[in-house]
CSV table of C-alpha atoms and ligand atoms in Angstrom, one decimal:
chain,number,residue,atom,x,y,z
A,2,MET,CA,-17.9,-20.2,10.4
A,3,LYS,CA,-14.5,-20.4,9.5
A,4,THR,CA,-11.9,-18.1,10.9
A,5,ALA,CA,-11.2,-16.2,7.8
A,6,TYR,CA,-14.8,-14.8,7.7
A,7,ASN,CA,-14.1,-13.1,11.4
A,8,HIS,CA,-11.3,-11.2,9.8
A,9,TRP,CA,-13.3,-10.0,6.8
A,10,ALA,CA,-16.4,-9.1,9.1
A,11,ALA,CA,-13.9,-7.1,11.1
A,12,LEU,CA,-12.6,-5.3,8.0
A,13,THR,CA,-15.9,-4.4,6.6
A,14,GLN,CA,-16.7,-2.9,10.2
A,15,GLU,CA,-13.6,-1.0,10.1
A,16,ILE,CA,-14.3,0.4,6.8
A,17,LYS,CA,-18.0,1.2,7.8
A,18,ASP,CA,-16.7,3.0,11.0
A,19,SER,CA,-14.3,5.3,9.2
A,20,GLY,CA,-17.3,6.5,6.8
A,21,LEU,CA,-15.4,4.9,3.8
A,22,TRP,CA,-18.0,2.3,2.8
A,23,LYS,CA,-19.0,3.1,-0.9
A,24,THR,CA,-22.6,2.3,-2.0
A,25,GLU,CA,-23.6,2.3,-5.5
A,26,ARG,CA,-26.7,4.1,-6.9
A,27,ILE,CA,-28.7,2.1,-9.3
A,28,ILE,CA,-29.3,3.7,-12.7
A,29,THR,CA,-32.3,2.7,-14.6
A,30,THR,CA,-31.6,4.5,-17.9
A,31,PRO,CA,-28.8,4.3,-20.5
A,32,GLN,CA,-25.9,6.7,-19.6
A,33,GLY,CA,-26.3,10.3,-20.5
A,34,ALA,CA,-26.4,13.9,-19.8
A,35,LYS,CA,-29.8,13.2,-17.9
A,36,ILE,CA,-30.3,9.8,-16.1
A,37,ASP,CA,-32.7,8.5,-13.6
A,38,THR,CA,-31.8,6.2,-10.4
A,39,THR,CA,-34.0,4.2,-8.3
A,40,LYS,CA,-34.0,6.8,-5.7
A,41,TYR,CA,-33.6,10.0,-7.7
A,42,PRO,CA,-35.4,10.3,-11.2
A,43,GLY,CA,-34.2,13.0,-13.6
A,44,LEU,CA,-30.6,13.9,-12.5
A,45,ILE,CA,-28.4,15.8,-14.7
A,46,ASN,CA,-25.4,13.8,-14.4
A,47,MET,CA,-21.8,15.7,-13.9
A,48,CYS,CA,-19.8,12.8,-12.8
A,49,ALA,CA,-19.4,10.5,-16.1
A,50,ASN,CA,-16.6,10.2,-18.3
A,51,ASN,CA,-18.6,10.6,-21.0
A,52,TYR,CA,-17.0,13.6,-22.4
A,53,LEU,CA,-18.3,13.3,-26.1
A,54,GLY,CA,-21.8,12.0,-25.1
A,55,LEU,CA,-21.1,9.0,-27.0
A,56,SER,CA,-22.2,6.4,-24.6
A,57,ASN,CA,-25.6,6.0,-25.8
A,58,ASN,CA,-25.2,7.6,-29.2
A,59,ASP,CA,-27.3,6.4,-32.0
A,60,GLU,CA,-24.8,6.2,-34.5
A,61,ILE,CA,-22.5,4.4,-32.2
A,62,LYS,CA,-25.3,1.9,-31.4
A,63,ALA,CA,-26.2,1.2,-34.9
A,64,ALA,CA,-22.4,0.5,-35.5
A,65,ALA,CA,-22.5,-1.9,-32.5
A,66,LYS,CA,-25.5,-3.6,-33.9
A,67,ALA,CA,-23.8,-3.9,-37.3
A,68,GLY,CA,-20.6,-5.4,-35.8
A,69,ILE,CA,-22.6,-8.1,-33.9
A,70,ASP,CA,-24.2,-9.0,-37.4
A,71,ARG,CA,-21.0,-9.3,-39.3
A,72,TRP,CA,-18.6,-10.5,-36.9
A,73,GLY,CA,-20.6,-12.3,-34.1
A,74,TYR,CA,-20.8,-11.8,-30.4
A,75,GLY,CA,-17.4,-13.0,-29.0
A,76,LEU,CA,-14.3,-14.9,-30.1
A,77,SER,CA,-14.0,-17.5,-27.5
A,78,SER,CA,-10.3,-17.1,-27.8
A,79,VAL,CA,-7.3,-15.2,-26.8
A,80,ARG,CA,-5.9,-13.2,-29.8
A,81,PHE,CA,-3.0,-15.6,-30.7
A,82,ILE,CA,-5.0,-18.8,-30.6
A,83,CYS,CA,-7.9,-17.9,-32.8
A,84,GLY,CA,-9.1,-14.7,-31.6
A,85,THR,CA,-7.8,-12.1,-34.2
A,86,GLN,CA,-10.3,-10.8,-36.8
A,87,GLU,CA,-9.6,-8.3,-39.7
A,88,LEU,CA,-11.7,-6.1,-37.3
A,89,HIS,CA,-9.2,-6.1,-34.5
A,90,LYS,CA,-6.3,-5.3,-37.1
A,91,ASN,CA,-8.5,-2.5,-38.5
A,92,LEU,CA,-9.0,-1.0,-35.2
A,93,GLU,CA,-5.1,-1.4,-34.4
A,94,ALA,CA,-4.3,0.5,-37.4
A,95,LYS,CA,-6.9,3.2,-37.2
A,96,LEU,CA,-5.9,3.9,-33.5
A,97,SER,CA,-2.2,4.1,-34.7
A,98,GLU,CA,-3.3,6.6,-37.4
A,99,PHE,CA,-5.6,8.7,-35.0
A,100,LEU,CA,-2.7,8.9,-32.3
A,101,GLY,CA,0.0,9.4,-34.8
A,102,THR,CA,2.1,6.2,-33.7
A,103,ASP,CA,3.7,3.2,-35.3
A,104,ASP,CA,1.5,0.6,-33.9
A,105,THR,CA,-1.3,-0.4,-31.4
A,106,ILE,CA,-2.1,-3.6,-29.4
A,107,LEU,CA,-5.7,-3.7,-28.0
A,108,TYR,CA,-6.4,-5.0,-24.3
A,109,SER,CA,-9.6,-5.5,-22.5
A,110,SER,CA,-9.2,-2.5,-20.4
A,111,CYS,CA,-6.4,0.3,-19.9
A,112,TYR,CA,-6.2,-1.4,-16.5
A,113,ASP,CA,-4.7,-4.3,-18.3
A,114,ALA,CA,-2.7,-2.4,-20.9
A,115,ASN,CA,-0.9,-0.8,-17.9
A,116,GLY,CA,-0.6,-4.1,-15.9
A,117,GLY,CA,0.9,-5.9,-19.0
A,118,LEU,CA,3.3,-3.1,-19.7
A,119,PHE,CA,6.1,-2.7,-17.4
A,120,GLU,CA,7.4,-6.1,-16.6
A,121,THR,CA,7.3,-6.9,-20.3
A,122,ILE,CA,9.6,-4.2,-21.4
A,123,LEU,CA,11.8,-3.6,-18.2
A,124,GLY,CA,13.8,-5.5,-15.8
A,125,PRO,CA,15.8,-5.5,-12.9
A,126,ASP,CA,18.6,-3.3,-14.5
A,127,ASP,CA,16.1,-0.8,-15.4
A,128,ALA,CA,14.4,2.2,-13.7
A,129,ILE,CA,10.9,3.5,-13.6
A,130,ILE,CA,10.3,7.2,-12.7
A,131,SER,CA,6.6,7.8,-11.8
A,132,ASP,CA,4.6,11.1,-11.1
A,133,GLU,CA,2.9,10.7,-7.7
A,134,LEU,CA,-0.5,11.3,-8.8
A,135,ASN,CA,-0.5,8.4,-11.5
A,136,HIS,CA,-3.5,6.0,-11.8
A,137,ALA,CA,-3.7,3.0,-9.6
A,138,SER,CA,-3.4,0.8,-12.7
A,139,ILE,CA,0.0,2.3,-13.4
A,140,ILE,CA,1.1,1.6,-9.8
A,141,ASP,CA,0.0,-2.1,-10.0
A,142,GLY,CA,1.6,-2.5,-13.2
A,143,VAL,CA,5.0,-1.2,-11.7
A,144,ARG,CA,4.7,-3.3,-8.9
A,145,LEU,CA,4.7,-6.3,-11.0
A,146,CYS,CA,8.1,-5.1,-12.5
A,147,LYS,CA,11.4,-5.7,-11.0
A,148,ALA,CA,12.7,-2.4,-12.2
A,149,LYS,CA,13.9,0.1,-9.8
A,150,ARG,CA,11.4,2.6,-8.8
A,151,PHE,CA,11.6,6.5,-8.4
A,152,ARG,CA,8.6,8.9,-7.5
A,153,TYR,CA,8.4,12.7,-8.1
A,154,LYS,CA,6.1,15.1,-7.0
A,155,ASN,CA,3.2,15.8,-9.2
A,156,ASN,CA,4.4,17.7,-12.5
A,157,ASN,CA,7.6,18.7,-10.7
A,158,MET,CA,10.2,18.7,-13.3
A,159,GLN,CA,12.9,19.5,-10.7
A,160,GLU,CA,12.3,16.3,-8.9
A,161,LEU,CA,12.0,14.5,-12.1
A,162,GLU,CA,15.4,15.6,-13.0
A,163,ASN,CA,16.7,14.7,-9.6
A,164,CYS,CA,15.3,11.2,-10.1
A,165,LEU,CA,17.0,10.9,-13.5
A,166,LYS,CA,20.2,11.8,-12.3
A,167,GLU,CA,19.9,9.2,-9.4
A,168,ALA,CA,18.8,6.6,-12.1
A,169,ALA,CA,21.9,7.3,-14.1
A,170,GLY,CA,23.4,3.7,-13.7
A,171,SER,CA,20.2,2.1,-14.9
A,172,ARG,CA,20.2,0.4,-18.5
A,173,ILE,CA,16.6,1.9,-19.3
A,174,LYS,CA,15.1,4.9,-17.8
A,175,ALA,CA,11.4,4.9,-18.3
A,176,ILE,CA,9.4,8.0,-17.3
A,177,VAL,CA,5.7,7.4,-16.7
A,178,THR,CA,3.0,9.8,-16.2
A,179,ASP,CA,-0.9,10.4,-16.9
A,180,GLY,CA,-1.3,12.8,-19.6
A,181,VAL,CA,-4.4,14.3,-17.6
A,182,PHE,CA,-4.4,14.0,-13.8
A,183,SER,CA,-8.0,12.5,-12.9
A,184,MET,CA,-8.5,14.3,-9.6
A,185,ASP,CA,-7.3,17.8,-10.6
A,186,GLY,CA,-8.0,17.9,-14.5
A,187,THR,CA,-4.6,19.2,-14.8
A,188,ILE,CA,-2.5,18.3,-18.0
A,189,ALA,CA,1.1,16.8,-17.4
A,190,ASN,CA,3.9,19.3,-18.6
A,191,LEU,CA,4.7,17.1,-21.6
A,192,VAL,CA,7.2,19.5,-23.2
A,193,ALA,CA,9.5,19.6,-20.2
A,194,VAL,CA,9.3,15.7,-19.6
A,195,CYS,CA,10.2,15.1,-23.1
A,196,ASP,CA,13.1,17.7,-23.0
A,197,LEU,CA,14.3,15.9,-19.8
A,198,ALA,CA,13.9,12.4,-21.3
A,199,ASP,CA,16.2,13.6,-24.2
A,200,LYS,CA,18.8,15.3,-22.0
A,201,TYR,CA,18.9,11.9,-19.9
A,202,ASP,CA,18.2,9.2,-22.5
A,203,ALA,CA,15.0,8.1,-21.1
A,204,ILE,CA,11.7,6.8,-22.8
A,205,VAL,CA,8.4,8.5,-22.0
A,206,ILE,CA,5.3,6.5,-21.2
A,207,VAL,CA,2.0,8.4,-21.0
A,208,ASP,CA,-1.4,6.9,-20.0
A,209,ASP,CA,-3.8,9.4,-21.7
A,210,SER,CA,-7.3,7.7,-20.6
A,211,HIS,CA,-8.6,11.1,-19.8
A,212,GLY,CA,-6.9,13.0,-22.4
A,213,VAL,CA,-7.6,11.0,-25.6
A,214,GLY,CA,-10.9,12.0,-27.3
A,215,VAL,CA,-10.9,15.0,-24.9
A,216,ILE,CA,-8.2,17.5,-25.6
A,217,GLY,CA,-6.0,18.6,-28.3
A,218,ASP,CA,-7.1,20.4,-31.6
A,219,ASN,CA,-8.2,16.9,-33.1
A,220,LEU,CA,-9.0,15.4,-29.8
A,221,LYS,CA,-6.0,13.0,-30.0
A,222,GLY,CA,-5.0,13.8,-26.3
A,223,ALA,CA,-2.3,15.3,-24.2
A,224,HIS,CA,0.3,14.6,-26.6
A,225,GLU,CA,-1.4,16.6,-29.2
A,226,HIS,CA,-2.2,19.4,-26.6
A,227,CYS,CA,1.3,19.8,-25.7
A,228,GLY,CA,2.7,19.4,-29.2
A,229,VAL,CA,5.0,16.3,-28.6
A,230,ILE,CA,3.1,13.7,-30.9
A,231,ASP,CA,6.2,12.1,-32.3
A,232,ARG,CA,8.4,12.6,-29.1
A,233,ILE,CA,6.2,10.0,-26.8
A,234,ASP,CA,7.3,6.3,-26.7
A,235,VAL,CA,4.4,4.7,-25.4
A,236,LEU,CA,0.8,5.7,-24.9
A,237,THR,CA,-1.8,3.8,-23.1
A,238,GLY,CA,-5.5,4.6,-22.9
A,239,THR,CA,-9.1,3.4,-22.6
A,240,LEU,CA,-11.8,3.0,-24.8
A,241,GLY,CA,-14.1,3.3,-21.8
A,242,LYS,CA,-14.3,6.9,-21.3
A,243,ALA,CA,-14.5,9.6,-24.2
A,244,LEU,CA,-14.1,7.0,-26.9
A,245,GLY,CA,-17.6,5.5,-26.6
A,246,GLY,CA,-17.5,4.7,-23.0
A,247,SER,CA,-18.0,0.9,-23.2
A,248,SER,CA,-14.7,-1.0,-22.3
A,249,GLY,CA,-11.4,-1.8,-23.7
A,250,GLY,CA,-8.0,-0.4,-23.7
A,251,TYR,CA,-4.7,-0.1,-25.8
A,252,THR,CA,-1.1,0.5,-25.8
A,253,SER,CA,0.2,2.4,-28.7
A,254,GLY,CA,3.5,3.7,-29.9
A,255,LYS,CA,7.0,2.7,-31.4
A,256,LYS,CA,7.0,-0.7,-33.1
A,257,ALA,CA,9.9,-2.2,-31.3
A,258,ILE,CA,7.9,-2.0,-28.0
A,259,ILE,CA,4.4,-3.1,-29.6
A,260,ASP,CA,6.0,-6.1,-31.0
A,261,ILE,CA,7.4,-7.3,-27.9
A,262,LEU,CA,4.3,-6.8,-26.1
A,263,ARG,CA,2.4,-8.8,-28.6
A,264,GLN,CA,4.8,-11.8,-27.9
A,265,ARG,CA,5.0,-11.2,-24.0
A,266,SER,CA,2.6,-9.3,-22.4
A,267,ARG,CA,0.6,-11.4,-19.9
A,268,THR,CA,-2.6,-9.7,-19.7
A,269,TYR,CA,-2.8,-9.7,-23.7
A,270,LEU,CA,-1.6,-13.3,-24.0
A,271,PHE,CA,-3.9,-14.8,-21.2
A,272,SER,CA,-7.0,-12.7,-21.5
A,273,ASN,CA,-9.8,-12.7,-24.2
A,274,SER,CA,-10.0,-10.9,-27.2
A,275,LEU,CA,-11.9,-7.5,-27.2
A,276,SER,CA,-15.4,-8.1,-28.1
A,277,PRO,CA,-16.4,-7.5,-31.8
A,278,ILE,CA,-19.2,-5.6,-30.9
A,279,ILE,CA,-16.7,-2.8,-29.2
A,280,ALA,CA,-14.1,-3.1,-31.8
A,281,SER,CA,-16.7,-2.2,-34.4
A,282,ALA,CA,-18.5,0.5,-32.7
A,283,SER,CA,-14.9,2.0,-31.8
A,284,LEU,CA,-13.8,2.2,-35.6
A,285,THR,CA,-17.1,4.3,-36.0
A,286,VAL,CA,-16.1,6.5,-32.9
A,287,LEU,CA,-12.7,7.2,-34.5
A,288,ASP,CA,-14.5,8.1,-37.7
A,289,MET,CA,-16.9,10.5,-36.1
A,290,ILE,CA,-14.2,12.2,-34.1
A,291,SER,CA,-12.1,12.5,-37.0
A,292,LYS,CA,-14.5,13.7,-39.6
A,293,SER,CA,-16.3,16.4,-37.5
A,294,GLY,CA,-15.0,19.1,-35.4
A,295,ASP,CA,-18.4,19.8,-33.9
A,296,LEU,CA,-17.9,17.5,-31.0
A,297,ALA,CA,-14.7,19.1,-30.0
A,298,ALA,CA,-16.0,22.4,-30.3
A,299,ARG,CA,-19.0,21.8,-28.2
A,300,LEU,CA,-17.1,20.2,-25.3
A,301,LYS,CA,-14.5,23.1,-25.4
A,302,GLU,CA,-17.6,25.6,-25.5
A,303,ASN,CA,-19.4,23.8,-22.5
A,304,THR,CA,-16.4,23.5,-20.5
A,305,ALA,CA,-15.3,27.2,-21.0
A,306,TYR,CA,-19.0,28.3,-19.9
A,307,PHE,CA,-19.2,26.0,-16.9
A,308,ARG,CA,-15.9,26.9,-15.6
A,309,LYS,CA,-16.7,30.8,-16.0
A,310,GLY,CA,-20.0,30.1,-14.5
A,311,LEU,CA,-18.7,28.4,-11.4
A,312,THR,CA,-15.9,31.1,-10.9
A,313,ASP,CA,-18.6,34.1,-11.3
A,314,ILE,CA,-20.6,32.3,-8.3
A,315,GLY,CA,-17.3,32.4,-6.3
A,316,TYR,CA,-16.4,28.7,-6.1
A,317,ASP,CA,-12.9,27.9,-5.8
A,318,ILE,CA,-12.0,25.8,-8.8
A,319,VAL,CA,-8.7,24.1,-9.9
A,320,PRO,CA,-7.9,26.4,-12.8
A,321,GLY,CA,-7.4,24.8,-16.3
A,322,THR,CA,-9.0,24.2,-19.8
A,323,HIS,CA,-10.2,20.2,-19.1
A,324,PRO,CA,-13.8,19.2,-18.6
A,325,ILE,CA,-12.8,17.8,-15.2
A,326,VAL,CA,-13.5,20.7,-13.0
A,327,PRO,CA,-13.0,20.3,-9.5
A,328,ILE,CA,-14.5,22.4,-7.0
A,329,MET,CA,-12.4,22.7,-4.0
A,330,THR,CA,-14.1,22.6,-0.4
A,331,TYR,CA,-10.9,21.6,1.4
A,332,ASP,CA,-12.9,20.4,4.2
A,333,GLU,CA,-14.0,16.7,3.9
A,334,ILE,CA,-17.4,17.1,5.4
A,335,ALA,CA,-18.1,20.1,3.5
A,336,SER,CA,-17.5,18.1,0.2
A,337,GLN,CA,-19.9,15.5,1.4
A,338,LYS,CA,-22.6,18.2,2.3
A,339,LEU,CA,-22.4,20.0,-1.1
A,340,ALA,CA,-22.7,16.7,-2.9
A,341,GLU,CA,-25.7,15.8,-1.0
A,342,ALA,CA,-27.2,19.2,-1.3
A,343,MET,CA,-26.7,18.9,-5.1
A,344,LEU,CA,-28.5,15.6,-5.3
A,345,ALA,CA,-31.4,17.1,-3.5
A,346,LYS,CA,-31.6,19.6,-6.5
A,347,ASN,CA,-31.4,16.8,-9.2
A,348,VAL,CA,-27.5,17.1,-10.0
A,349,TYR,CA,-25.6,14.1,-9.7
A,350,VAL,CA,-22.1,15.1,-8.4
A,351,ILE,CA,-19.7,13.1,-6.0
A,352,GLY,CA,-17.6,14.6,-3.3
A,353,PHE,CA,-13.9,13.1,-3.2
A,354,PHE,CA,-12.0,13.1,0.0
A,355,TYR,CA,-9.1,11.4,1.8
A,356,PRO,CA,-7.7,8.7,1.0
A,357,VAL,CA,-8.8,9.4,-2.7
A,358,VAL,CA,-7.3,12.6,-2.5
A,359,PRO,CA,-4.8,14.2,0.4
A,360,LYS,CA,-6.2,15.5,3.5
A,361,GLY,CA,-7.4,18.9,3.7
A,362,LYS,CA,-8.0,18.7,-0.2
A,363,ALA,CA,-11.3,17.4,-0.3
A,364,ARG,CA,-13.5,18.5,-3.3
A,365,VAL,CA,-16.6,18.0,-5.5
A,366,ARG,CA,-15.3,16.8,-8.9
A,367,THR,CA,-17.6,17.7,-11.8
A,368,GLN,CA,-17.2,16.6,-15.3
A,369,VAL,CA,-18.4,18.4,-18.4
A,370,SER,CA,-19.9,16.6,-21.7
A,371,ALA,CA,-20.5,17.9,-25.1
A,372,ALA,CA,-24.0,16.4,-24.6
A,373,HIS,CA,-24.8,18.8,-22.0
A,374,THR,CA,-27.0,21.7,-23.2
A,375,LYS,CA,-26.7,25.1,-22.2
A,376,GLU,CA,-30.1,24.9,-20.4
A,377,GLN,CA,-28.7,21.9,-18.3
A,378,LEU,CA,-25.6,23.8,-17.6
A,379,ASP,CA,-27.5,26.8,-16.3
A,380,TYR,CA,-29.6,24.6,-14.3
A,381,VAL,CA,-26.5,23.2,-12.5
A,382,LEU,CA,-24.8,26.6,-12.1
A,383,ASN,CA,-28.2,27.9,-10.4
A,384,ALA,CA,-28.3,24.9,-8.3
A,385,PHE,CA,-24.6,25.4,-7.3
A,386,LYS,CA,-25.4,29.0,-6.6
A,387,GLU,CA,-28.2,27.9,-4.1
A,388,ALA,CA,-26.3,25.2,-2.4
A,389,LYS,CA,-23.5,27.7,-1.8
A,390,GLN,CA,-25.8,30.1,-0.1
A,391,GLU,CA,-27.5,27.2,1.9
A,392,LEU,CA,-24.3,25.8,3.0
A,393,GLY,CA,-22.5,29.1,3.7
A,394,ILE,CA,-19.4,28.0,1.8
B,417,PLP,C1,-9.8,5.1,-16.3
B,417,PLP,C2,-8.5,5.2,-16.2
B,417,PLP,C3,-7.9,3.8,-16.4
B,417,PLP,C4,-8.5,2.5,-16.5
B,417,PLP,O1,-9.1,2.4,-17.7
B,417,PLP,P1,-10.1,1.1,-18.0
B,417,PLP,O2,-10.0,0.9,-19.4
B,417,PLP,O3,-11.5,1.5,-17.2
B,417,PLP,O4,-9.4,0.0,-17.2
B,417,PLP,C5,-6.4,3.8,-16.5
B,417,PLP,N1,-5.6,4.7,-16.3
B,417,PLP,C6,-6.2,6.1,-16.3
B,417,PLP,C7,-5.3,7.4,-16.1
B,417,PLP,C8,-7.5,6.2,-16.2
B,417,PLP,O5,-8.1,7.4,-16.0
């Protein structure tokens, strides 16, 4: 055996010994409020990003099928060679209209959107000021960029201001934050971020992957929720969560920035076009969200109901209004035990512990969907009540 494999065998063992080896459950149904896995049939799913329940929606599936008939299966090209259909331009225009921005550029994922953003628009003379809880794809995108880096404590505006002062000598100052922090379900203080950006002449970049299609009166996202739609310079987001749940991502914002990304962004130039199947379905997703307030109302109602239910039982949840509802156990082992007990009661939830969240901040993260029925939420709440008594939490 070549020497290299000894190294990887040792690394594998190390991950297993520390209890951090992840196994995947095999789902045998489409994604939904209720799913089957090979080991557990009939689970109520409380851990998908399927906020609007569109992952297996009939209208969306029909749009995907119509898309494949009209536009074909794939483009076999990147956008600038022969991979741009009218469809892609339509989706970019529709996303811009929905988000309230000048222009939008599509990527294969939001990971790629963030990966191709920072090094394209910022250089060694510039500064990036980043929230400590930002998503891994922002961290990786920032790593590719030669700008000076500053980091502030989560949503801490005093620290953000200190960073802006420190970065005073830089040509461009860019503040970057998640719109919604995925482990906590908390929303970035975008009003204060925009105020500080104005005061220190900085631009604002928001990754709204857990916000778009989830919060704001018209489900536009964190910028709508905070009332700062026209104060954000760049929004990145995913089509793989609330907006249909398939895959794909985008960067949207000021025209001057999107123009440059189309010329220079490496994850755009050197990666294939978004599948016409996804582009077609996404147009229908945006139509559906814009036309009916029904989805938004159901998601809001379910979230409030579930949050109140957990609180009444006596669980310690991170307060808020977002459908990400973290149940704090603090203790690492307790988070695993609670998740296991819930699985035995046919409720699928995941425990998160160090290093995904800080030590002593372990939790079971639940996520509510518009697709959950009241009966399902009642069932889940009752299961949580039983588990609490059984485990003495
Ligand atoms: C999920 C997520 C991503 C990754 O999106 P993909 O389209 O799946 O690559 C990026 N940023 C944030 C904040 C996310 O929550």
